[in-house]
mmCIF file of C-alpha atoms in Angstrom:
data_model
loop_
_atom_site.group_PDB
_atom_site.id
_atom_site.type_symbol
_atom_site.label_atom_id
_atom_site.label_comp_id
_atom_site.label_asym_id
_atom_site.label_seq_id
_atom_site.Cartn_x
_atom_site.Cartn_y
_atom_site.Cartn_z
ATOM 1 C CA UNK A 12 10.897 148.666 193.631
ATOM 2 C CA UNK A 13 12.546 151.886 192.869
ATOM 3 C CA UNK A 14 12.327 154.687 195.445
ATOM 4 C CA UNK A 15 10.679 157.984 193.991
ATOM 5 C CA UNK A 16 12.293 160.235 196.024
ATOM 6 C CA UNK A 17 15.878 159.394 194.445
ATOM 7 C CA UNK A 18 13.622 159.267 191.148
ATOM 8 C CA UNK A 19 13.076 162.771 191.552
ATOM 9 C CA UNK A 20 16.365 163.523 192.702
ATOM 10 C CA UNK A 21 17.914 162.183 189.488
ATOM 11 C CA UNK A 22 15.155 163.821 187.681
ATOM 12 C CA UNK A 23 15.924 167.102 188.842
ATOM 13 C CA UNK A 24 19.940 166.535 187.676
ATOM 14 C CA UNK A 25 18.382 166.084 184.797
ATOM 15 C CA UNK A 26 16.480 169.538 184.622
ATOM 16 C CA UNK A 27 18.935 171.529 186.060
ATOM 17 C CA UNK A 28 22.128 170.415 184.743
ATOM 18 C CA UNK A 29 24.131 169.786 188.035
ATOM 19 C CA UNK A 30 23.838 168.087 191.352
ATOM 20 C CA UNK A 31 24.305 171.936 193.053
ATOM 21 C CA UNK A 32 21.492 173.124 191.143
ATOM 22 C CA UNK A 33 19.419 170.169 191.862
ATOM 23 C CA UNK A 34 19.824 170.566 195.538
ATOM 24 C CA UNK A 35 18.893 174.349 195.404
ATOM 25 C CA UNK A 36 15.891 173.408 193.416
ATOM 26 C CA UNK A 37 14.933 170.403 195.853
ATOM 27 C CA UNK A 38 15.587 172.234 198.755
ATOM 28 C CA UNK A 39 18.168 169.422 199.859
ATOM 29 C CA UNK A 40 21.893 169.803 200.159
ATOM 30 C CA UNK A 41 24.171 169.041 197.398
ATOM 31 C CA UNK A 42 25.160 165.893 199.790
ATOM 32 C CA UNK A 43 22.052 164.637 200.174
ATOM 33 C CA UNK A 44 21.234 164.729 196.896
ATOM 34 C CA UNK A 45 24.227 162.760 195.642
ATOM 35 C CA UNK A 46 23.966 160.122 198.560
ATOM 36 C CA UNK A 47 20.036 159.519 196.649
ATOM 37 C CA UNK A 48 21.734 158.900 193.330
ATOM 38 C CA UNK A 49 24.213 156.776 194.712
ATOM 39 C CA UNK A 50 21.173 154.691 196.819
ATOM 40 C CA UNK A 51 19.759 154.637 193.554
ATOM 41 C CA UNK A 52 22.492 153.243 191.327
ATOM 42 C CA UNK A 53 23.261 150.513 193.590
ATOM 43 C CA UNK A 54 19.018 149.852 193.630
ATOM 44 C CA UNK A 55 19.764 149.546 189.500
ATOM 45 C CA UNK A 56 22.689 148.032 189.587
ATOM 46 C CA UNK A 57 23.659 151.238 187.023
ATOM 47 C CA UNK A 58 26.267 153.746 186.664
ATOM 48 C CA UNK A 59 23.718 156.906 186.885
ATOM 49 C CA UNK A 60 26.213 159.969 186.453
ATOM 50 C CA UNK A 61 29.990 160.028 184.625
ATOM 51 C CA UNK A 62 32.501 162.843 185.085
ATOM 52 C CA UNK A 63 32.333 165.024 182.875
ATOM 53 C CA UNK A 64 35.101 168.391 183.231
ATOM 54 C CA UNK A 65 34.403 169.538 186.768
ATOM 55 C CA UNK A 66 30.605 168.467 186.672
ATOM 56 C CA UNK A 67 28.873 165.179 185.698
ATOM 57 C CA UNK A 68 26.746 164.192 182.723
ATOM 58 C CA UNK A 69 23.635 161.526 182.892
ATOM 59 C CA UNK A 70 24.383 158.581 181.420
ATOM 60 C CA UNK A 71 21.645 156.631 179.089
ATOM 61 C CA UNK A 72 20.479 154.696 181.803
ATOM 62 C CA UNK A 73 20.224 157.496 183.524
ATOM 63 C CA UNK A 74 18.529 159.584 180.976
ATOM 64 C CA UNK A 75 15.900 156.798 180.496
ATOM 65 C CA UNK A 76 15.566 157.050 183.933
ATOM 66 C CA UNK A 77 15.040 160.533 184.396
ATOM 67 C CA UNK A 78 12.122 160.315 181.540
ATOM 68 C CA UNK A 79 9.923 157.834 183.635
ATOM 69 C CA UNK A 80 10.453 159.601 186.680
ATOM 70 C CA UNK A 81 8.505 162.775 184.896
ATOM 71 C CA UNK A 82 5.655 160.021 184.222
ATOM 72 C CA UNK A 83 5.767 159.067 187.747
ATOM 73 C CA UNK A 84 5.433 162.453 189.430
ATOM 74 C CA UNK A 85 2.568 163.221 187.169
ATOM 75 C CA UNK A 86 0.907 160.571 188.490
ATOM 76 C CA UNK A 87 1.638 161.287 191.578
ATOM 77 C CA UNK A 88 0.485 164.830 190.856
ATOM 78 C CA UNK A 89 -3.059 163.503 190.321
ATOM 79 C CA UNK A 90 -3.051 161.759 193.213
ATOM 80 C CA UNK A 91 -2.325 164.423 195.142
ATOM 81 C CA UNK A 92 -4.397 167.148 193.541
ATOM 82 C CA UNK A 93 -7.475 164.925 193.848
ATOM 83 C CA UNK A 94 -6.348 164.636 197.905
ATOM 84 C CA UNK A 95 -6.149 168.394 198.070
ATOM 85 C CA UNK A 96 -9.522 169.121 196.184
ATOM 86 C CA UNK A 97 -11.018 166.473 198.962
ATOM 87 C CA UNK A 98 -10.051 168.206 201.754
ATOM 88 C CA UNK A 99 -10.797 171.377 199.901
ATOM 89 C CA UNK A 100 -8.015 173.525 201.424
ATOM 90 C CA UNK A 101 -4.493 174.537 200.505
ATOM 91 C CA UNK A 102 -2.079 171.460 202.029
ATOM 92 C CA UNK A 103 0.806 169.932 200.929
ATOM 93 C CA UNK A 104 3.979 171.522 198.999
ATOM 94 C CA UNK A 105 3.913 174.138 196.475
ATOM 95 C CA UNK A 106 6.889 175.388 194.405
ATOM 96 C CA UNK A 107 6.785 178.841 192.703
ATOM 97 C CA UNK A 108 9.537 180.016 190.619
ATOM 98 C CA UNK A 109 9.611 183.666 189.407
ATOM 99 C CA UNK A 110 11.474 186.221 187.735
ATOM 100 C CA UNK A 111 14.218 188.477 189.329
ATOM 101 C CA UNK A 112 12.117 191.299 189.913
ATOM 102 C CA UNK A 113 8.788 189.708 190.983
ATOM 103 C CA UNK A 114 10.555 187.293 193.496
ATOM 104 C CA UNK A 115 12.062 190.499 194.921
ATOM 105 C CA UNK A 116 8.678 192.913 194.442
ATOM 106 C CA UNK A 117 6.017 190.732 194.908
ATOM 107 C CA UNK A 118 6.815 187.470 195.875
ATOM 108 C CA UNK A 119 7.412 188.058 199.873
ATOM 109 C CA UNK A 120 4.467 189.846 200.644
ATOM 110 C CA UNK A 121 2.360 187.000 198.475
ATOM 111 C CA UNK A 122 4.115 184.197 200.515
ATOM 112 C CA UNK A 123 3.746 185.423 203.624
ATOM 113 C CA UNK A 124 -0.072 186.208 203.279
ATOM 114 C CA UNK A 125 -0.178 182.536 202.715
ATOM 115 C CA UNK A 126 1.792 180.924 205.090
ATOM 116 C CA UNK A 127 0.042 182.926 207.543
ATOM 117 C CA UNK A 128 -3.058 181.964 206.358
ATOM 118 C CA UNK A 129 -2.433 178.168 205.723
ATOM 119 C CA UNK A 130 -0.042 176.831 207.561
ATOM 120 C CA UNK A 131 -0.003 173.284 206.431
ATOM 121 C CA UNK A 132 0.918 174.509 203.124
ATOM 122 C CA UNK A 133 4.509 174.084 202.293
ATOM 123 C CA UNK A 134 5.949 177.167 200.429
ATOM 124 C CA UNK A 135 9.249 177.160 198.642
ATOM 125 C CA UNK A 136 10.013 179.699 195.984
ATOM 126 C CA UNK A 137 13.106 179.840 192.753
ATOM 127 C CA UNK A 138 14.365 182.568 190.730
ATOM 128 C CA UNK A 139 14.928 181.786 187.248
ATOM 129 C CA UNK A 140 14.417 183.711 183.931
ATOM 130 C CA UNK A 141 10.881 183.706 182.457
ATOM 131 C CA UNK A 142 11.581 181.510 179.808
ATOM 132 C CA UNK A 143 13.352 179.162 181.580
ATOM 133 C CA UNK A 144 10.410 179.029 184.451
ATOM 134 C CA UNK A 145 7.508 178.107 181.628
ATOM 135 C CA UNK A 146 9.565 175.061 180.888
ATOM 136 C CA UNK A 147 10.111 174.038 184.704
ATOM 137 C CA UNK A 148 6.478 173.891 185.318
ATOM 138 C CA UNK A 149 6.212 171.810 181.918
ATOM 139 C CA UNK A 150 8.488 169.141 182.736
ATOM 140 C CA UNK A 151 6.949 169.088 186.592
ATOM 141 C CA UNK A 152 9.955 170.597 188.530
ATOM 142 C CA UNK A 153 7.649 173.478 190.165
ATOM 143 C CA UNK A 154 3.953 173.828 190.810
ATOM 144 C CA UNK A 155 3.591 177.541 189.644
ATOM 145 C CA UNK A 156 5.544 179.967 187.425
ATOM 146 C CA UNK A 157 5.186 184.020 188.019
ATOM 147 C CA UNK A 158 6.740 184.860 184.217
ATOM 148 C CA UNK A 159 6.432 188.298 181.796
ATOM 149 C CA UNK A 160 5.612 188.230 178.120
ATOM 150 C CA UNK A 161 7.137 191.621 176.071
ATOM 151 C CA UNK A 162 5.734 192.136 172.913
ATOM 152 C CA UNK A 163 8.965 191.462 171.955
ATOM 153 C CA UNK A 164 10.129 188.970 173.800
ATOM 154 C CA UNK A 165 6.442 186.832 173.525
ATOM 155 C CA UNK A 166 6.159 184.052 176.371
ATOM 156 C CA UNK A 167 6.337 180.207 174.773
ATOM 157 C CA UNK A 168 2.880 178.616 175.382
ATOM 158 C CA UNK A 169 3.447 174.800 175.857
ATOM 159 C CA UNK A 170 0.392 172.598 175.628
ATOM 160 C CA UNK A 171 -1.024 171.428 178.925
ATOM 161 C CA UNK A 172 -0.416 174.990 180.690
ATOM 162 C CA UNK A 173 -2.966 177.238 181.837
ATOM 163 C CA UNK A 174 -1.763 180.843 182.616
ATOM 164 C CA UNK A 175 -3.396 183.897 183.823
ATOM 165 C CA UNK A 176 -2.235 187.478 183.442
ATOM 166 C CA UNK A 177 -1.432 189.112 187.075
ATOM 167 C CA UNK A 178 -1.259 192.445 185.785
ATOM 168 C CA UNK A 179 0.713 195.011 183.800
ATOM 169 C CA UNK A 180 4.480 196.555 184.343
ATOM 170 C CA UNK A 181 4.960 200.011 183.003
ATOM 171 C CA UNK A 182 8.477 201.025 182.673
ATOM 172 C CA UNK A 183 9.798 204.706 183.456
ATOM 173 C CA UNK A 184 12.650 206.651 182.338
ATOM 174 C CA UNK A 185 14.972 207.627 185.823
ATOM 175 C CA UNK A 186 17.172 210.498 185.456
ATOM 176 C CA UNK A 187 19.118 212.447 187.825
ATOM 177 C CA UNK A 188 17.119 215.384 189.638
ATOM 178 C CA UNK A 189 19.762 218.030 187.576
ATOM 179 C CA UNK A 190 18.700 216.336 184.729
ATOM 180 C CA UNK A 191 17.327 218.411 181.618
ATOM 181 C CA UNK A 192 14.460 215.843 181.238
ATOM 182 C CA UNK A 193 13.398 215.755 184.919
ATOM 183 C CA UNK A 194 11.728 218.956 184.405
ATOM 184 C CA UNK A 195 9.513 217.397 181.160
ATOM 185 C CA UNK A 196 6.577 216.407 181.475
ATOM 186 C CA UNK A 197 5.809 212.983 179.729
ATOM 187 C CA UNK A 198 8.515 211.955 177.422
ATOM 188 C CA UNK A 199 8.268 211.223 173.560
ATOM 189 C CA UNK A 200 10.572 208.159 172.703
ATOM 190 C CA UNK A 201 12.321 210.647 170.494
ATOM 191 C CA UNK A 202 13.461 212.346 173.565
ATOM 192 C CA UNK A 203 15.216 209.365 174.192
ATOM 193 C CA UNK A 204 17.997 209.705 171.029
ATOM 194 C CA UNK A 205 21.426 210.960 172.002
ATOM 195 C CA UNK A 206 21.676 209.919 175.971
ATOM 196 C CA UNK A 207 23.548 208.272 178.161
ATOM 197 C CA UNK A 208 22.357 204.925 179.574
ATOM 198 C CA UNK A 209 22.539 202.691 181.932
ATOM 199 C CA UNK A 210 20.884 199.262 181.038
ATOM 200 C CA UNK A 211 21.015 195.602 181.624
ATOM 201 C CA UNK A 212 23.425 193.666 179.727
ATOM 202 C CA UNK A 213 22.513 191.865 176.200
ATOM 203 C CA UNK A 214 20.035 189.123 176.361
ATOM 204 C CA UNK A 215 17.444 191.005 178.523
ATOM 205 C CA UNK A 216 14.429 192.184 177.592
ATOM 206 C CA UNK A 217 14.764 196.044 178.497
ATOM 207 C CA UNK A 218 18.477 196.156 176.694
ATOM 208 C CA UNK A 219 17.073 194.385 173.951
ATOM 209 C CA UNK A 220 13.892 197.168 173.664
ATOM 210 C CA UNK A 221 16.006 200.113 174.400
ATOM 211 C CA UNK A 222 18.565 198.939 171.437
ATOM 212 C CA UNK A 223 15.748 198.767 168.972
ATOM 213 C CA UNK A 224 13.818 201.502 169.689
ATOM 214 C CA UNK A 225 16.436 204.049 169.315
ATOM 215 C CA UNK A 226 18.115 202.150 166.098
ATOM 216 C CA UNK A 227 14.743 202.785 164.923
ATOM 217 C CA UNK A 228 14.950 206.301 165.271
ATOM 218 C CA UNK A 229 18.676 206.385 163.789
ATOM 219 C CA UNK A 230 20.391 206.755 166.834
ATOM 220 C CA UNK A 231 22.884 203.996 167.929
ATOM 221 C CA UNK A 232 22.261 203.803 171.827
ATOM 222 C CA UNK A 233 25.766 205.120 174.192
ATOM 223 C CA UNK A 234 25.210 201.684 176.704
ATOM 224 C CA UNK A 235 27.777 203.483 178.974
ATOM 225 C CA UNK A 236 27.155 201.104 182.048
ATOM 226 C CA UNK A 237 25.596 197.964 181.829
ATOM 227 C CA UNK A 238 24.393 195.901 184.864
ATOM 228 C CA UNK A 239 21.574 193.526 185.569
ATOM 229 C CA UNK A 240 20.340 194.639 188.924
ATOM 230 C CA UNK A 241 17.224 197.384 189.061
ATOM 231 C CA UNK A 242 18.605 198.595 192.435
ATOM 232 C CA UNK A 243 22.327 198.768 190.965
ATOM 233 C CA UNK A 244 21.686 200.943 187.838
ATOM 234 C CA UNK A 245 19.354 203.833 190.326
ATOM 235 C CA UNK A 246 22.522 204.175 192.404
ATOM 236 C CA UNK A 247 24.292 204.794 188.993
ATOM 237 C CA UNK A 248 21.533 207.482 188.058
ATOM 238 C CA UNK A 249 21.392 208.757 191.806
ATOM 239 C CA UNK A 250 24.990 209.514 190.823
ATOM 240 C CA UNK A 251 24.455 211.604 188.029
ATOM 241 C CA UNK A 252 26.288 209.347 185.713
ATOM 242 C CA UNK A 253 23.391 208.456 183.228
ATOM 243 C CA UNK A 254 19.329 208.106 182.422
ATOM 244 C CA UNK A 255 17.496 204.263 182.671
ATOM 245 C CA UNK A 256 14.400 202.757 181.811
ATOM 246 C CA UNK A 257 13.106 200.405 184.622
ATOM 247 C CA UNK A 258 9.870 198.783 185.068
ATOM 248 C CA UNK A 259 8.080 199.312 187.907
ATOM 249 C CA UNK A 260 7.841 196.712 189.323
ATOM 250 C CA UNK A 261 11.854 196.290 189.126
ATOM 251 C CA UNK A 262 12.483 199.403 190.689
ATOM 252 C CA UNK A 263 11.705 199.443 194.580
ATOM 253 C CA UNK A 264 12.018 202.834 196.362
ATOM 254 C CA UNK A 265 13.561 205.489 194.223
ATOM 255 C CA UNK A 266 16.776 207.069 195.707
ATOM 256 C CA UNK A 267 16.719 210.337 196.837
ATOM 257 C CA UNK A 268 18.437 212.480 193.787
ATOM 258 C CA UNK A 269 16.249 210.178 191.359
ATOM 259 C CA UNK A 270 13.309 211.885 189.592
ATOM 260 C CA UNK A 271 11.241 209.365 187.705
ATOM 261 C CA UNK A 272 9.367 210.469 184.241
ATOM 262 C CA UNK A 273 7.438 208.966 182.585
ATOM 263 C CA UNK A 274 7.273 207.708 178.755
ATOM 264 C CA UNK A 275 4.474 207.667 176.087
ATOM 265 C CA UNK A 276 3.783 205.523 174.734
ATOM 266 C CA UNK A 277 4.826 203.124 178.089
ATOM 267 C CA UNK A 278 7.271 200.189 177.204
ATOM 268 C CA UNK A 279 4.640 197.408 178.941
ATOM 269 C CA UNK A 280 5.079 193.974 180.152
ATOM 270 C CA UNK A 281 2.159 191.462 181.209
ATOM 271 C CA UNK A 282 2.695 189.475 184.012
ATOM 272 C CA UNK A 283 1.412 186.200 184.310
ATOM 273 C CA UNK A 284 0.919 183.227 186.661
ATOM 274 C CA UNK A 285 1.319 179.854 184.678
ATOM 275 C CA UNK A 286 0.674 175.719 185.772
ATOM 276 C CA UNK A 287 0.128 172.206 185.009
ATOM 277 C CA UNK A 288 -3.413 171.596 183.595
ATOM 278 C CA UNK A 289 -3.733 168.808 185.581
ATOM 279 C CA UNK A 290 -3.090 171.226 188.828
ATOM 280 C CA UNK A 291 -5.894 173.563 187.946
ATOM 281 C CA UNK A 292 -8.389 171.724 190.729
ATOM 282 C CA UNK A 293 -5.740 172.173 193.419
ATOM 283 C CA UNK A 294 -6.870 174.587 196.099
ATOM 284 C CA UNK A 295 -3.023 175.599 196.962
ATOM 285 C CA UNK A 296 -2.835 176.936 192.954
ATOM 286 C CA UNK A 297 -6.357 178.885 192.967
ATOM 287 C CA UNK A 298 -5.369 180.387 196.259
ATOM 288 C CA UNK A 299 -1.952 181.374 195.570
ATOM 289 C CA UNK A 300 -3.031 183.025 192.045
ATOM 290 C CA UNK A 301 -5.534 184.884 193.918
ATOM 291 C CA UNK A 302 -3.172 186.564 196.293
ATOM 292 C CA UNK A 303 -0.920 187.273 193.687
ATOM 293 C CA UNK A 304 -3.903 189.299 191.506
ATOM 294 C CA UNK A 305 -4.954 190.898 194.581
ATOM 295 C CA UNK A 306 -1.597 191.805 195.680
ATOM 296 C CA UNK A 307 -0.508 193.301 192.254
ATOM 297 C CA UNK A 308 -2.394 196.661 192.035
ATOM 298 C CA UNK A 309 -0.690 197.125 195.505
ATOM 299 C CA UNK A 310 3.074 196.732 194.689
ATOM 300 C CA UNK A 311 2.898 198.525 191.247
ATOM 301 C CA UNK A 312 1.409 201.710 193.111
ATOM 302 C CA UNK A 313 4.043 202.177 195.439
ATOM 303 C CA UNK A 314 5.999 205.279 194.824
#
């Protein structure tokens, strides 16, 4: 009989691409993760993985595999749910993955209300990118997904996902106290032509927005330092050398030299807790989305 747990472990391979990543995910070590795959090739009497440049690629076998190990852990997934709706209290493991900014804004302060107030619940949390998170909960890899949806930049809605909005991210324009616009009162996006910015690099939502909006208004944006953290482009405007647009949520406590402004109309993204249908009866997911709705309001008031 095959084992499930080095099922899963090839399963995850699968997901993420590499045994590393796999181990990160699973909370194992890259080690421990091979030595499953290797238990499990000798179970099949199949070469699992091949070499392929410095990391390995599934093999057929493997890949067929990998497929009815998702159908497994959705059965075990009903098995367990039902167990947790029995006892009728948050048990077992739960896997969140989130965003950058909400595992580092709201995240802690949502996990440790819960550990503290069920302690036979097994938290483990991942970072990824929002679109990348709605298709981990699809294939079964995490429990729960903490993801944004920009109006341009919508969120993919798979079937067999429930989702919930958390609440709403405002973004703000930060500019140096000297500034000429720290004075303004709320900003026109108008005011926004002819600046110097500091942004995150292409493929991001906010670079994307900020590239639009002023190409709309003829102006071709001066993207004079590009870099993906929040906290890294306030010590650039702390320094005087250029204005940003962060969300709120993204932004933590402003540095001292940092006035914040804000813009109407408000760049605005919707936050939202996602899962499994088939999860909705589990006590750990109702509990854990109510934390993070009541916990919202909080964070995004913070000055």
């Amino acid at each position: 009989m095959l084992d499930l747990a080095r099922l899963r472990a090839l399963h995850a391979v699968h997901v993420h691409g590499s045994v590393g990543a796999a181990a990160t995910a699973l909370g194992y070590t890259a080690s421990a993760v091979s030595q499953q795959i290797t238990k499990l090739e000798r179970e099949t009497r199949t070469t699992l993985l091949e070499r392929q440049g410095r990391g390995v690629a599934l093999t057929e076998a493997a890949q067929l595999l990998a497929e009815t190990a998702q159908e497994l852990m959705a059965i075990v997934e009903r098995a367990e749910v039902a167990l947790e709706e029995r006892r009728g209290r948050p048990t077992g493991r739960l896997t969140t993955v989130a965003f950058p900014t909400a595992a580092r804004g709201l995240l802690p302060g949502v996990l440790a209300e819960l550990a503290a107030a069920h302690p036979s619940l097994e938290l483990r949390l991942l970072e990824e990118g929002a679109h990348l998170a709605v298709d981990l909960v699809a294939r079964g890899v995490v429990d729960l997904a903490v993801v944004h949806d920009w109006d341009i930049a919508p969120l993919p809605s798979p079937e067999g996902l429930e989702r919930v909005e958390v609440g709403e991210d405002h973004c703000d324009i930060l500019v140096p106290a000297a500034h000429p616009l720290a004075a303004r009162g709320p900003l026109a996006r108008e005011d926004l032509v002819d600046r110097r910015w500091i942004c995150q690099p292409p493929g991001h939502v906010c670079h994307e927005w900020l590239v639009r909006t002023l190409r709309e208004l003829g102006s071709e944006p001066d993207l004079a330092f590009q870099v993906a953290e929040y906290q890294t482009q306030l010590e650039l405007v702390a320094a005087g050398l250029g204005i940003a647009l962060v969300p709120r949520l993204g932004r933590g406590p402003v540095p001292a030299g940092v006035a914040v402004v804000p813009l109407e109309p408000a760049p605005v993204r919707r936050l939202y807790a996602l899962w499994r249908t088939g999860a909705s009866r589990r006590p750990a997911i109702s509990e854990t989305v109510r934390v993070l709705r009541e916990h919202y309001p909080r964070v995004v008031a913070r000055p």
